[in-house]
Structure formats: structure tokens, C-alpha cells
Backbone as CSV, one residue per row, in Angstrom:
resi,resn,N_x,N_y,N_z,CA_x,CA_y,CA_z,C_x,C_y,C_z
1,MET,-35.666,-67.859,6.579,-34.314,-68.050,6.156,-33.984,-67.058,5.039
2,ILE,-32.697,-66.686,4.932,-32.271,-65.679,3.966,-31.954,-66.373,2.653
3,THR,-32.484,-65.807,1.612,-32.255,-66.373,0.283,-31.167,-65.569,-0.414
4,ASP,-30.738,-66.075,-1.564,-29.719,-65.383,-2.362,-30.218,-64.009,-2.810
5,SER,-31.468,-63.904,-3.147,-32.012,-62.609,-3.574,-32.006,-61.623,-2.406
6,ASP,-32.239,-62.127,-1.182,-32.172,-61.262,-0.004,-30.745,-60.739,0.198
7,ILE,-29.771,-61.590,-0.010,-28.362,-61.198,0.144,-28.002,-60.135,-0.895
8,LYS,-28.476,-60.303,-2.120,-28.204,-59.322,-3.174,-28.817,-57.974,-2.809
9,LYS,-30.043,-58.003,-2.276,-30.700,-56.763,-1.869,-29.928,-56.088,-0.732
10,LEU,-29.452,-56.887,0.227,-28.693,-56.338,1.348,-27.368,-55.722,0.878
11,LYS,-26.734,-56.357,-0.122,-25.479,-55.814,-0.666,-25.707,-54.460,-1.322
12,LYS,-26.900,-54.289,-1.906,-27.212,-53.006,-2.528,-27.438,-51.928,-1.468
13,ILE,-27.968,-52.296,-0.318,-28.308,-51.337,0.731,-27.098,-51.033,1.617
14,PHE,-26.414,-52.037,2.093,-25.286,-51.868,3.011,-23.964,-51.838,2.255
15,ALA,-22.975,-51.162,2.850,-21.650,-51.064,2.231,-20.886,-52.356,2.451
16,THR,-20.146,-52.737,1.437,-19.305,-53.935,1.538,-17.907,-53.498,1.974
17,LYS,-17.014,-54.448,2.231,-15.636,-54.127,2.595,-14.962,-53.328,1.489
18,ASP,-15.212,-53.706,0.263,-14.616,-52.990,-0.869,-15.129,-51.550,-0.934
19,ASP,-16.430,-51.370,-0.648,-16.991,-50.011,-0.637,-16.332,-49.162,0.448
20,LEU,-16.134,-49.746,1.616,-15.550,-49.006,2.735,-14.086,-48.657,2.492
21,LYS,-13.374,-49.444,1.722,-11.972,-49.147,1.414,-11.842,-47.883,0.566
22,LYS,-12.892,-47.542,-0.163,-12.869,-46.348,-1.011,-12.975,-45.066,-0.186
23,PHE,-13.518,-45.155,1.025,-13.665,-43.982,1.885,-12.347,-43.684,2.601
24,ALA,-12.192,-42.445,3.042,-10.973,-42.034,3.734,-10.914,-42.674,5.112
25,ALA,-9.743,-43.152,5.439,-9.521,-43.735,6.753,-9.038,-42.634,7.697
26,LYS,-8.954,-42.949,8.973,-8.516,-41.973,9.967,-7.112,-41.464,9.636
27,GLU,-6.258,-42.325,9.184,-4.892,-41.938,8.807,-4.902,-41.001,7.603
28,ASP,-5.810,-41.239,6.673,-5.905,-40.367,5.494,-6.321,-38.957,5.898
29,LEU,-7.198,-38.862,6.870,-7.706,-37.563,7.297,-6.655,-36.736,8.034
30,LYS,-5.631,-37.374,8.570,-4.578,-36.645,9.276,-3.769,-35.756,8.332
31,ARG,-3.816,-36.049,7.048,-3.074,-35.245,6.073,-3.749,-33.905,5.796
32,PHE,-5.011,-33.769,6.132,-5.735,-32.523,5.897,-5.452,-31.522,7.016
33,ALA,-5.577,-30.252,6.696,-5.310,-29.192,7.669,-6.376,-29.177,8.756
34,THR,-5.926,-28.913,9.974,-6.843,-28.799,11.104,-7.068,-27.317,11.407
35,LYS,-7.949,-27.051,12.350,-8.197,-25.662,12.746,-6.910,-25.016,13.255
36,GLU,-6.134,-25.773,14.022,-4.876,-25.244,14.550,-3.908,-24.910,13.413
37,ASP,-3.889,-25.740,12.387,-3.021,-25.469,11.236,-3.445,-24.187,10.531
38,LEU,-4.740,-23.998,10.395,-5.258,-22.839,9.668,-5.114,-21.535,10.450
39,GLU,-4.938,-21.607,11.773,-4.784,-20.395,12.576,-3.480,-19.670,12.266
40,ARG,-2.526,-20.353,11.669,-1.245,-19.718,11.317,-1.391,-18.747,10.160
41,TYR,-2.431,-18.893,9.383,-2.604,-18.067,8.188,-3.478,-16.856,8.493
42,ALA,-3.297,-15.814,7.701,-4.057,-14.574,7.891,-5.516,-14.777,7.488
43,THR,-6.380,-14.137,8.253,-7.805,-14.170,7.928,-8.156,-12.924,7.121
44,LYS,-9.385,-12.874,6.654,-9.842,-11.686,5.920,-9.730,-10.447,6.799
45,GLU,-10.091,-10.593,8.057,-10.034,-9.457,8.985,-8.596,-8.994,9.181
46,ASN,-7.662,-9.956,9.317,-6.252,-9.577,9.447,-5.782,-8.801,8.227
47,LEU,-6.158,-9.266,7.065,-5.750,-8.594,5.832,-6.380,-7.209,5.717
48,LYS,-7.649,-7.081,6.124,-8.306,-5.770,6.091,-7.596,-4.791,7.021
49,GLU,-7.248,-5.252,8.231,-6.553,-4.391,9.190,-5.193,-3.961,8.650
50,GLU,-4.456,-4.903,8.080,-3.142,-4.580,7.511,-3.282,-3.569,6.386
51,LEU,-4.286,-3.752,5.553,-4.509,-2.834,4.435,-4.871,-1.440,4.942
52,GLN,-5.698,-1.367,5.975,-6.069,-0.071,6.550,-4.858,0.623,7.165
53,GLN,-4.022,-0.132,7.863,-2.818,0.454,8.455,-1.867,0.941,7.373
54,LEU,-1.729,0.167,6.317,-0.877,0.567,5.203,-1.409,1.837,4.551
55,GLU,-2.719,1.901,4.385,-3.341,3.085,3.788,-3.102,4.320,4.664
56,LYS,-3.230,4.163,5.987,-2.991,5.285,6.901,-1.540,5.751,6.819
57,ARG,-0.595,4.799,6.821,0.823,5.174,6.742,1.129,5.865,5.425
58,LEU,0.575,5.347,4.351,0.815,5.934,3.033,0.218,7.335,2.952
59,THR,-0.994,7.499,3.455,-1.633,8.817,3.463,-0.814,9.800,4.290
60,ASN,-0.346,9.361,5.445,0.465,10.221,6.304,1.766,10.614,5.597
61,ASN,2.411,9.663,4.939,3.649,9.962,4.214,3.404,10.969,3.100
62,ILE,2.303,10.830,2.405,1.977,11.759,1.316,1.740,13.155,1.881
63,ILE,1.018,13.242,2.989,0.738,14.547,3.601,2.037,15.214,4.048
64,VAL,2.916,14.447,4.686,4.203,14.998,5.131,5.015,15.465,3.932
65,PHE,5.044,14.664,2.878,5.804,15.019,1.673,5.248,16.287,1.035
66,LYS,3.928,16.376,0.941,3.309,17.581,0.372,3.641,18.805,1.219
67,ASP,3.641,18.648,2.528,3.960,19.753,3.422,5.407,20.214,3.212
68,GLU,6.327,19.263,3.083,7.730,19.608,2.844,7.887,20.352,1.520
69,ILE,7.218,19.881,0.496,7.299,20.538,-0.814,6.718,21.945,-0.731
70,LEU,5.605,22.099,-0.041,4.974,23.412,0.092,5.916,24.397,0.779
71,HIS,6.587,23.954,1.836,7.532,24.836,2.529,8.695,25.220,1.610
72,GLU,9.168,24.275,0.803,10.247,24.585,-0.142,9.782,25.599,-1.182
73,ILE,8.574,25.436,-1.671,8.037,26.373,-2.674,7.901,27.770,-2.070
74,ILE,7.425,27.848,-0.841,7.292,29.150,-0.174,8.667,29.795,-0.009
75,ALA,9.661,29.002,0.403,11.021,29.539,0.563,11.566,30.020,-0.781
76,LEU,11.340,29.259,-1.842,11.802,29.676,-3.171,11.103,30.956,-3.617
77,ARG,9.826,31.060,-3.350,9.072,32.264,-3.716,9.623,33.484,-2.971
78,ASP,9.929,33.308,-1.679,10.512,34.412,-0.902,11.873,34.808,-1.467
79,ASP,12.695,33.806,-1.802,14.006,34.089,-2.399,13.845,34.827,-3.716
80,PHE,12.911,34.395,-4.530,12.687,35.032,-5.827,12.247,36.484,-5.648
81,THR,11.369,36.717,-4.681,10.904,38.080,-4.405,12.073,38.957,-3.969
82,MET,12.928,38.418,-3.109,14.074,39.173,-2.637,15.041,39.460,-3.790
83,ILE,15.306,38.474,-4.621,16.211,38.651,-5.762,15.632,39.667,-6.738
84,SER,14.339,39.609,-6.981,13.702,40.580,-7.877,13.857,41.991,-7.331
85,GLY,13.698,42.151,-6.031,13.873,43.460,-5.395,15.295,43.956,-5.553
86,HIS,16.268,43.071,-5.389,17.675,43.444,-5.555,17.964,43.817,-7.002
87,ARG,17.363,43.089,-7.916,17.572,43.378,-9.333,17.067,44.788,-9.659
88,ASP,15.884,45.122,-9.154,15.341,46.471,-9.371,16.270,47.525,-8.770
89,MET,16.785,47.235,-7.567,17.685,48.166,-6.917,18.976,48.344,-7.730
90,LEU,19.518,47.234,-8.266,20.741,47.306,-9.069,20.509,48.103,-10.350
91,GLU,19.374,47.889,-10.971,19.069,48.660,-12.182,18.976,50.148,-11.853
92,ASP,18.362,50.468,-10.722,18.263,51.865,-10.298,19.656,52.431,-10.041
93,HIS,20.531,51.647,-9.415,21.907,52.098,-9.164,22.641,52.348,-10.474
94,GLU,22.453,51.470,-11.444,23.121,51.646,-12.735,22.678,52.947,-13.401
95,ILE,21.395,53.246,-13.325,20.876,54.494,-13.909,21.484,55.691,-13.186
96,ARG,21.511,55.620,-11.864,22.055,56.734,-11.082,23.551,56.909,-11.338
97,ILE,24.287,55.805,-11.430,25.726,55.884,-11.717,25.946,56.471,-13.103
98,GLY,25.125,56.046,-14.051,25.233,56.596,-15.411,25.019,58.097,-15.417
99,LYS,24.043,58.576,-14.671,23.770,60.018,-14.589,24.951,60.752,-13.950
100,LEU,25.507,60.140,-12.887,26.653,60.764,-12.219,27.863,60.834,-13.154
101,GLU,28.093,59.753,-13.888,29.223,59.746,-14.822,29.042,60.824,-15.883
102,LYS,27.846,60.985,-16.407,27.588,62.021,-17.412,27.823,63.409,-16.813
103,ALA,27.390,63.584,-15.571,27.552,64.884,-14.918,29.024,65.195,-14.676
104,VAL,29.816,64.204,-14.290,31.239,64.406,-14.022,31.977,64.671,-15.325
105,ILE,31.659,63.956,-16.370,32.329,64.123,-17.660,32.008,65.503,-18.230
106,ILE,30.803,65.979,-18.062,30.398,67.282,-18.585,31.140,68.388,-17.826
107,HIS,31.396,68.331,-16.600,32.043,69.401,-15.807,33.487,69.242,-15.825
């Protein structure tokens, strides 16, 4: 037959109704996210891929921008060279005109 001390020992070993109420019930667990819920969010791999694509686009944009700037610099350098050549030619013309004016005034 079971004695009071046996019942006390069993209460220590097995969970009582009050103990079980402290644990989450099936309804409580429904509030937590499921695998299907978590599939909506980005994974580490998704984020890595997005970051790599962003890096590629940014690198490409920088390369295109640098190329455009380089072409502008080359065009400016060509313009400067042409203007410098014209300036030299104009100075030469001024010297020649000055010589002609002196020659005409003298005669």
C-alpha cells in the first residue's frame, strides 16, 4: 500500500497539474514563428548575394565615370594644345605685322 511518504516522493519525481500549467501549451506555441514564417526574411546567403551585386554595380559605375572623366580630360588637353598653337601663331603674326608697319612708315 502507498504511504504518505511515498506520495511525497512521487510528487517530487512526477509533474503536478500546477507544474504542467507553467509549461507552454499548444496554443502558446502558435504565437512563435514557424519555418514558413521565417522563409519571408532574407538569409545570410541572400544578403551576401545582394551585397556582391551592389558591389559589382558600384564598381561598374565608378569605372564608367572614370572613363567619362578621362575622355573629358583628353578633349580638354587637345583643346589646350590647339589654343596654345593658335596663341603662338597670333604672336608671330603680331611680330610680322609690327615689322611691316615699321617698313611702311619708313618708306
